[in-house]
GROMACS .gro file of C-alpha atoms in nm:
model
  348
    1MET     CA    1  17.251   4.801  26.033
    2SER     CA    2  17.420   4.731  25.703
    3GLN     CA    3  17.400   4.967  25.412
    4ASN     CA    4  17.328   4.875  25.052
    5HIS     CA    5  17.496   5.048  24.763
    6THR     CA    6  17.387   5.075  24.405
    7GLY     CA    7  17.645   5.327  24.287
    8ARG     CA    8  18.004   5.405  24.362
    9PRO     CA    9  18.100   5.375  24.728
   10SER     CA   10  18.162   5.682  24.936
   11GLN     CA   11  18.498   5.767  25.088
   12GLU     CA   12  18.338   5.678  25.420
   13ASP     CA   13  18.276   5.322  25.295
   14ILE     CA   14  18.636   5.288  25.182
   15GLU     CA   15  18.766   5.416  25.515
   16TRP     CA   16  18.530   5.179  25.695
   17CYS     CA   17  18.685   4.886  25.508
   18TYR     CA   18  19.034   4.978  25.624
   19ASP     CA   19  18.918   5.031  25.981
   20ALA     CA   20  18.731   4.700  25.982
   21VAL     CA   21  19.039   4.502  25.877
   22HIS     CA   22  19.247   4.667  26.147
   23ARG     CA   23  18.987   4.562  26.404
   24VAL     CA   24  18.940   4.198  26.301
   25SER     CA   25  19.286   4.082  26.194
   26ARG     CA   26  19.622   4.177  26.340
   27THR     CA   27  19.806   3.987  26.067
   28PHE     CA   28  19.623   4.138  25.772
   29SER     CA   29  19.635   4.478  25.938
   30LEU     CA   30  20.014   4.452  25.924
   31THR     CA   31  20.000   4.338  25.561
   32ILE     CA   32  19.774   4.619  25.443
   33SER     CA   33  19.978   4.878  25.631
   34GLU     CA   34  20.278   4.769  25.424
   35LEU     CA   35  20.100   4.800  25.088
   36ASP     CA   36  20.054   5.104  24.867
   37GLU     CA   37  19.759   5.182  24.642
   38PRO     CA   38  19.590   5.027  24.455
   39MET     CA   39  19.708   4.698  24.607
   40ALA     CA   40  19.619   4.807  24.961
   41ARG     CA   41  19.255   4.863  24.870
   42ASP     CA   42  19.235   4.546  24.661
   43ILE     CA   43  19.369   4.328  24.944
   44CYS     CA   44  19.165   4.508  25.208
   45VAL     CA   45  18.840   4.450  25.022
   46GLY     CA   46  18.931   4.097  24.920
   47TYR     CA   47  19.009   4.008  25.280
   48LEU     CA   48  18.681   4.151  25.410
   49LEU     CA   49  18.484   3.955  25.151
   50CYS     CA   50  18.651   3.640  25.282
   51ARG     CA   51  18.598   3.738  25.644
   52VAL     CA   52  18.221   3.755  25.596
   53ALA     CA   53  18.218   3.392  25.484
   54ASP     CA   54  18.460   3.282  25.755
   55THR     CA   55  18.245   3.432  26.030
   56ILE     CA   56  17.934   3.257  25.900
   57GLU     CA   57  18.116   2.925  25.872
   58ASP     CA   58  18.244   2.955  26.231
   59ALA     CA   59  17.904   3.052  26.376
   60GLY     CA   60  17.801   2.773  26.610
   61HIS     CA   61  17.456   2.924  26.665
   62ILE     CA   62  17.357   2.888  26.299
   63PRO     CA   63  17.233   2.541  26.192
   64PRO     CA   64  17.448   2.385  25.918
   65ALA     CA   65  17.170   2.395  25.658
   66ALA     CA   66  17.125   2.767  25.715
   67GLN     CA   67  17.501   2.823  25.712
   68SER     CA   68  17.548   2.661  25.373
   69GLU     CA   69  17.244   2.843  25.233
   70LEU     CA   70  17.383   3.177  25.351
   71LEU     CA   71  17.726   3.100  25.209
   72ARG     CA   72  17.588   3.007  24.868
   73LEU     CA   73  17.365   3.313  24.862
   74TYR     CA   74  17.663   3.528  24.952
   75SER     CA   75  17.870   3.369  24.674
   76GLN     CA   76  17.598   3.457  24.425
   77THR     CA   77  17.618   3.825  24.521
   78LEU     CA   78  17.973   3.820  24.383
   79ASP     CA   79  17.867   3.654  24.056
   80PRO     CA   80  17.794   3.917  23.789
   81ASP     CA   81  17.585   3.666  23.595
   82ALA     CA   82  17.361   3.566  23.887
   83ASP     CA   83  17.033   3.732  23.972
   84ALA     CA   84  17.122   3.788  24.337
   85SER     CA   85  17.157   4.118  24.518
   86VAL     CA   86  17.350   4.192  24.832
   87ARG     CA   87  17.022   4.314  24.983
   88THR     CA   88  16.888   3.958  24.956
   89PHE     CA   89  17.190   3.830  25.148
   90ASP     CA   90  17.149   4.109  25.404
   91ASP     CA   91  16.788   4.012  25.464
   92ALA     CA   92  16.875   3.644  25.498
   93VAL     CA   93  17.164   3.691  25.740
   94ASN     CA   94  16.984   3.950  25.952
   95GLU     CA   95  16.796   3.692  26.160
   96TRP     CA   96  17.125   3.530  26.263
   97LEU     CA   97  17.305   3.844  26.378
   98PRO     CA   98  17.393   3.829  26.750
   99ALA     CA   99  17.221   4.079  26.975
  100THR     CA  100  17.558   4.234  27.049
  101LEU     CA  101  17.778   4.259  26.743
  102THR     CA  102  18.144   4.166  26.773
  103ASP     CA  103  18.388   4.319  26.526
  104ASP     CA  104  18.353   4.010  26.306
  105TRP     CA  105  17.975   4.028  26.303
  106GLU     CA  106  17.984   4.399  26.233
  107VAL     CA  107  18.167   4.309  25.912
  108VAL     CA  108  17.892   4.060  25.825
  109ASP     CA  109  17.627   4.321  25.904
  110ASN     CA  110  17.804   4.562  25.670
  111ALA     CA  111  17.879   4.314  25.393
  112ALA     CA  112  17.705   4.547  25.148
  113ARG     CA  113  17.969   4.812  25.210
  114ALA     CA  114  18.252   4.572  25.129
  115VAL     CA  115  18.067   4.441  24.822
  116GLY     CA  116  18.000   4.798  24.712
  117VAL     CA  117  18.368   4.890  24.730
  118PHE     CA  118  18.457   4.564  24.556
  119ARG     CA  119  18.227   4.645  24.265
  120SER     CA  120  18.397   4.982  24.223
  121LEU     CA  121  18.740   4.831  24.157
  122ASP     CA  122  18.896   4.822  23.811
  123ASN     CA  123  18.821   4.523  23.590
  124HIS     CA  124  19.156   4.356  23.648
  125ALA     CA  125  19.111   4.370  24.025
  126LEU     CA  126  18.750   4.252  24.000
  127GLU     CA  127  18.842   3.944  23.801
  128SER     CA  128  19.149   3.871  24.013
  129ILE     CA  129  18.951   3.883  24.338
  130ARG     CA  130  18.614   3.737  24.236
  131GLY     CA  131  18.729   3.387  24.141
  132PRO     CA  132  18.944   3.311  24.447
  133VAL     CA  133  18.689   3.456  24.690
  134ARG     CA  134  18.401   3.260  24.539
  135GLU     CA  135  18.612   2.943  24.549
  136LEU     CA  136  18.668   3.004  24.921
  137VAL     CA  137  18.299   3.068  24.991
  138ASP     CA  138  18.177   2.770  24.789
  139GLY     CA  139  18.440   2.546  24.946
  140MET     CA  140  18.331   2.646  25.294
  141ALA     CA  141  17.969   2.570  25.205
  142MET     CA  142  18.075   2.228  25.080
  143PHE     CA  143  18.253   2.148  25.407
  144VAL     CA  144  17.959   2.269  25.616
  145ASP     CA  145  17.732   2.035  25.418
  146ARG     CA  146  17.981   1.751  25.451
  147TYR     CA  147  17.970   1.766  25.830
  148ALA     CA  148  17.616   1.891  25.879
  149ASP     CA  149  17.524   1.593  26.098
  150GLU     CA  150  17.825   1.654  26.325
  151GLY     CA  151  17.734   2.010  26.417
  152GLY     CA  152  18.087   2.119  26.330
  153LEU     CA  153  18.378   2.021  26.110
  154ARG     CA  154  18.553   1.694  26.197
  155ILE     CA  155  18.846   1.651  25.961
  156LYS     CA  156  18.932   1.287  25.895
  157THR     CA  157  19.263   1.278  25.707
  158LEU     CA  158  19.568   1.492  25.638
  159ASP     CA  159  19.466   1.513  25.274
  160GLU     CA  160  19.122   1.640  25.374
  161LEU     CA  161  19.286   1.891  25.608
  162GLU     CA  162  19.489   2.029  25.319
  163GLU     CA  163  19.178   2.038  25.103
  164TYR     CA  164  19.005   2.247  25.370
  165CYS     CA  165  19.311   2.469  25.415
  166TRP     CA  166  19.313   2.536  25.043
  167TYR     CA  167  18.955   2.658  25.048
  168ALA     CA  168  19.010   2.856  25.368
  169ALA     CA  169  19.338   3.022  25.270
  170GLY     CA  170  19.423   2.943  24.910
  171THR     CA  171  19.262   3.273  24.819
  172VAL     CA  172  19.567   3.454  24.957
  173GLY     CA  173  19.813   3.295  24.720
  174THR     CA  174  19.597   3.288  24.408
  175LEU     CA  175  19.448   3.633  24.458
  176VAL     CA  176  19.783   3.806  24.509
  177THR     CA  177  19.935   3.613  24.220
  178ALA     CA  178  19.651   3.719  23.991
  179LEU     CA  179  19.670   4.084  24.096
  180VAL     CA  180  20.042   4.123  24.023
  181SER     CA  181  20.100   3.869  23.747
  182HIS     CA  182  19.994   4.090  23.455
  183GLU     CA  183  20.294   4.313  23.529
  184ALA     CA  184  20.530   4.024  23.604
  185THR     CA  185  20.769   3.841  23.375
  186PRO     CA  186  20.663   3.497  23.249
  187GLU     CA  187  20.923   3.342  23.480
  188GLN     CA  188  20.790   3.529  23.783
  189THR     CA  189  20.433   3.435  23.700
  190GLU     CA  190  20.524   3.068  23.662
  191GLN     CA  191  20.708   3.063  23.994
  192MET     CA  192  20.423   3.234  24.175
  193GLU     CA  193  20.154   3.012  24.024
  194GLU     CA  194  20.350   2.697  24.110
  195ASN     CA  195  20.407   2.803  24.471
  196ALA     CA  196  20.095   3.000  24.566
  197ARG     CA  197  19.952   2.686  24.725
  198ALA     CA  198  20.259   2.647  24.946
  199PHE     CA  199  20.228   3.000  25.083
  200ALA     CA  200  19.858   2.956  25.160
  201LEU     CA  201  19.889   2.612  25.320
  202LEU     CA  202  20.184   2.722  25.531
  203LEU     CA  203  19.983   3.000  25.694
  204GLN     CA  204  19.667   2.795  25.744
  205LEU     CA  205  19.834   2.480  25.877
  206VAL     CA  206  20.020   2.691  26.132
  207ASN     CA  207  19.683   2.830  26.241
  208VAL     CA  208  19.538   2.479  26.268
  209ALA     CA  209  19.825   2.363  26.488
  210LYS     CA  210  19.837   2.662  26.722
  211ASP     CA  211  19.460   2.704  26.763
  212ALA     CA  212  19.351   2.339  26.782
  213ALA     CA  213  19.197   2.362  27.129
  214THR     CA  214  19.045   2.707  27.076
  215ASP     CA  215  18.882   2.602  26.749
  216MET     CA  216  18.699   2.320  26.925
  217GLU     CA  217  18.600   2.525  27.228
  218GLU     CA  218  18.482   2.836  27.045
  219GLU     CA  219  18.365   2.702  26.708
  220ASN     CA  220  18.303   2.329  26.766
  221ASN     CA  221  18.537   2.259  26.476
  222VAL     CA  222  18.816   2.002  26.499
  223TYR     CA  223  19.076   2.031  26.226
  224LEU     CA  224  19.326   1.785  26.373
  225PRO     CA  225  19.278   1.482  26.146
  226LEU     CA  226  19.114   1.175  26.293
  227GLU     CA  227  19.375   0.950  26.130
  228LEU     CA  228  19.645   1.116  26.342
  229LEU     CA  229  19.434   1.120  26.656
  230ASP     CA  230  19.352   0.753  26.611
  231GLU     CA  231  19.721   0.664  26.607
  232GLU     CA  232  19.742   0.808  26.960
  233GLY     CA  233  19.427   0.633  27.082
  234LEU     CA  234  19.217   0.950  27.060
  235ASP     CA  235  18.920   1.079  26.866
  236HIS     CA  236  18.786   1.425  26.790
  237SER     CA  237  18.608   1.455  27.125
  238ASP     CA  238  18.942   1.431  27.307
  239VAL     CA  239  19.087   1.748  27.155
  240GLY     CA  240  19.116   2.028  27.408
  241ASN     CA  241  19.105   1.802  27.713
  242PRO     CA  242  19.410   1.880  27.931
  243ASP     CA  243  19.412   1.518  28.046
  244ASN     CA  244  19.512   1.417  27.692
  245VAL     CA  245  19.806   1.654  27.651
  246GLU     CA  246  20.069   1.382  27.630
  247SER     CA  247  19.880   1.202  27.353
  248LEU     CA  248  19.784   1.519  27.166
  249VAL     CA  249  20.138   1.657  27.146
  250PRO     CA  250  20.248   1.414  26.869
  251VAL     CA  251  19.943   1.518  26.665
  252ILE     CA  252  20.026   1.888  26.704
  253GLU     CA  253  20.384   1.806  26.604
  254ARG     CA  254  20.272   1.620  26.290
  255VAL     CA  255  20.057   1.911  26.171
  256THR     CA  256  20.338   2.155  26.250
  257ALA     CA  257  20.579   1.942  26.047
  258ARG     CA  258  20.333   1.945  25.758
  259ALA     CA  259  20.328   2.325  25.773
  260GLU     CA  260  20.706   2.343  25.790
  261GLY     CA  261  20.726   2.136  25.473
  262TYR     CA  262  20.575   2.427  25.280
  263LEU     CA  263  20.834   2.685  25.388
  264ASP     CA  264  21.059   2.640  25.084
  265GLY     CA  265  20.774   2.678  24.837
  266ALA     CA  266  20.635   2.977  25.022
  267GLN     CA  267  20.976   3.144  25.017
  268THR     CA  268  21.005   3.081  24.643
  269TRP     CA  269  20.664   3.245  24.595
  270LEU     CA  270  20.779   3.548  24.792
  271GLU     CA  271  21.108   3.586  24.609
  272ALA     CA  272  20.939   3.565  24.268
  273MET     CA  273  20.684   3.835  24.351
  274PRO     CA  274  20.714   4.167  24.164
  275GLU     CA  275  20.659   4.489  24.354
  276THR     CA  276  20.400   4.638  24.119
  277ARG     CA  277  20.053   4.793  24.161
  278GLY     CA  278  20.153   4.904  24.511
  279ASN     CA  279  20.261   4.555  24.612
  280THR     CA  280  20.558   4.521  24.846
  281LEU     CA  281  20.769   4.227  24.956
  282SER     CA  282  20.733   4.325  25.321
  283ALA     CA  283  20.353   4.288  25.312
  284TRP     CA  284  20.384   3.913  25.258
  285ALA     CA  285  20.728   3.848  25.403
  286ILE     CA  286  20.612   3.963  25.746
  287PRO     CA  287  20.333   3.700  25.782
  288PHE     CA  288  20.571   3.441  25.636
  289LEU     CA  289  20.836   3.519  25.898
  290LEU     CA  290  20.579   3.532  26.177
  291ALA     CA  291  20.470   3.183  26.069
  292VAL     CA  292  20.834   3.071  26.093
  293GLY     CA  293  20.848   3.207  26.447
  294THR     CA  294  20.523   3.034  26.538
  295ILE     CA  295  20.655   2.704  26.402
  296ARG     CA  296  20.959   2.746  26.625
  297GLU     CA  297  20.736   2.799  26.927
  298LEU     CA  298  20.514   2.504  26.835
  299ARG     CA  299  20.821   2.284  26.809
  300GLU     CA  300  20.948   2.400  27.149
  301ARG     CA  301  20.621   2.395  27.346
  302PRO     CA  302  20.344   2.204  27.165
  303ALA     CA  303  20.170   2.121  27.493
  304ASP     CA  304  20.080   2.490  27.533
  305VAL     CA  305  19.828   2.450  27.250
  306ILE     CA  306  19.616   2.237  27.483
  307GLU     CA  307  19.718   2.372  27.823
  308ASN     CA  308  19.708   2.744  27.738
  309GLY     CA  309  19.468   2.750  27.443
  310ASN     CA  310  19.719   2.846  27.175
  311VAL     CA  311  20.079   2.931  27.098
  312LYS     CA  312  20.185   3.281  27.001
  313ILE     CA  313  20.504   3.470  26.942
  314THR     CA  314  20.562   3.783  27.149
  315ARG     CA  315  20.482   4.138  27.049
  316ASP     CA  316  20.853   4.214  27.080
  317GLU     CA  317  20.930   3.962  26.809
  318VAL     CA  318  20.651   4.091  26.586
  319HIS     CA  319  20.796   4.439  26.624
  320ALA     CA  320  21.148   4.315  26.549
  321VAL     CA  321  21.030   4.144  26.230
  322CYS     CA  322  20.847   4.456  26.111
  323GLN     CA  323  21.152   4.671  26.183
  324GLN     CA  324  21.351   4.472  25.928
  325PHE     CA  325  21.152   4.635  25.649
  326ILE     CA  326  21.162   4.997  25.759
  327GLY     CA  327  21.230   5.238  25.474
  328ASP     CA  328  21.374   5.084  25.160
  329SER     CA  329  21.525   4.786  25.339
  330SER     CA  330  21.497   4.452  25.158
  331PRO     CA  331  21.665   4.201  25.388
  332PRO     CA  332  21.735   3.850  25.253
  333ILE     CA  333  21.427   3.645  25.340
  334GLY     CA  334  21.624   3.322  25.365
  335ASP     CA  335  21.866   3.466  25.620
  336LEU     CA  336  21.583   3.602  25.834
  337ARG     CA  337  21.401   3.270  25.812
  338THR     CA  338  21.709   3.083  25.937
  339ARG     CA  339  21.766   3.322  26.226
  340ILE     CA  340  21.401   3.326  26.337
  341ARG     CA  341  21.379   2.948  26.320
  342LYS     CA  342  21.662   2.929  26.576
  343GLN     CA  343  21.545   3.193  26.824
  344PRO     CA  344  21.325   3.503  26.852
  345LEU     CA  345  21.461   3.780  26.631
  346HIS     CA  346  21.465   4.041  26.907
  347GLU     CA  347  21.691   3.821  27.120
  348TYR     CA  348  21.988   3.842  26.883
   0.00000   0.00000   0.00000
């Protein structure tokens, strides 16, 4: 069961946070492995706080009204001015824990540990993390309420999709920008603030495109916009049906193109980023370049999203991308982006 903390977290709690991220997210595991302290701990804890909310939002066994109530209660535990304790959230979520805990639900069950480590961070980190995470949690609650009668999210338009993607992933761009901006030049800060949205939407739109069928099957959420489906004579209920592959491919391609449109802004965000507070270019360049590779695969085989459940790049390519940043190497991001967009990096 989860543990509540009223004082400073133990080293065991901190180590648990790192271990939990490595178990629930391959992408963020790579990112955190590339960071130094204190940035590594800040991002690790910030990510886990978001993961708690994401797991609750995706839980098909929890009625929408209970989901939104849990999300709002959880948000209040992060508000220093609210009279809400993490124990209250623990008690409320306990009845919805599965009998057998997956790695994701173990994080929910141990939310108090993540919150305890979060509360131990320095004031700059606290303020940089709190706002973006609460925006994510509150945004998820809003979307759950919006589609409560549907039993799952049913995105209607491209604009609404981007609104959702902002709440689901905007935290990444704004949180990182806030953490490093106080040691950045005014020009760097301006560039990062202007392009943080592009970095976040790039990553999330790629996820929407590659996981469209899986999201419906496992979470009963359909993020492919109805306005695009309607143009192909489809509706939300048709997503994931192999008989509709030919009609779904143009929709996958449109969402992929939308993601690709954010590559320039995301690259600008990366190139403006200072390497301070333990931050490193590689930590964020790697997921950026993996997104480029996934876009390439989505362009080449969009039907696999429906026929095979998703589209992924190979472990060999992931390894090849990571190898570019070994030691003090700082390869030109633009050159790598161009090469990866043409073919898998390990095939050169």
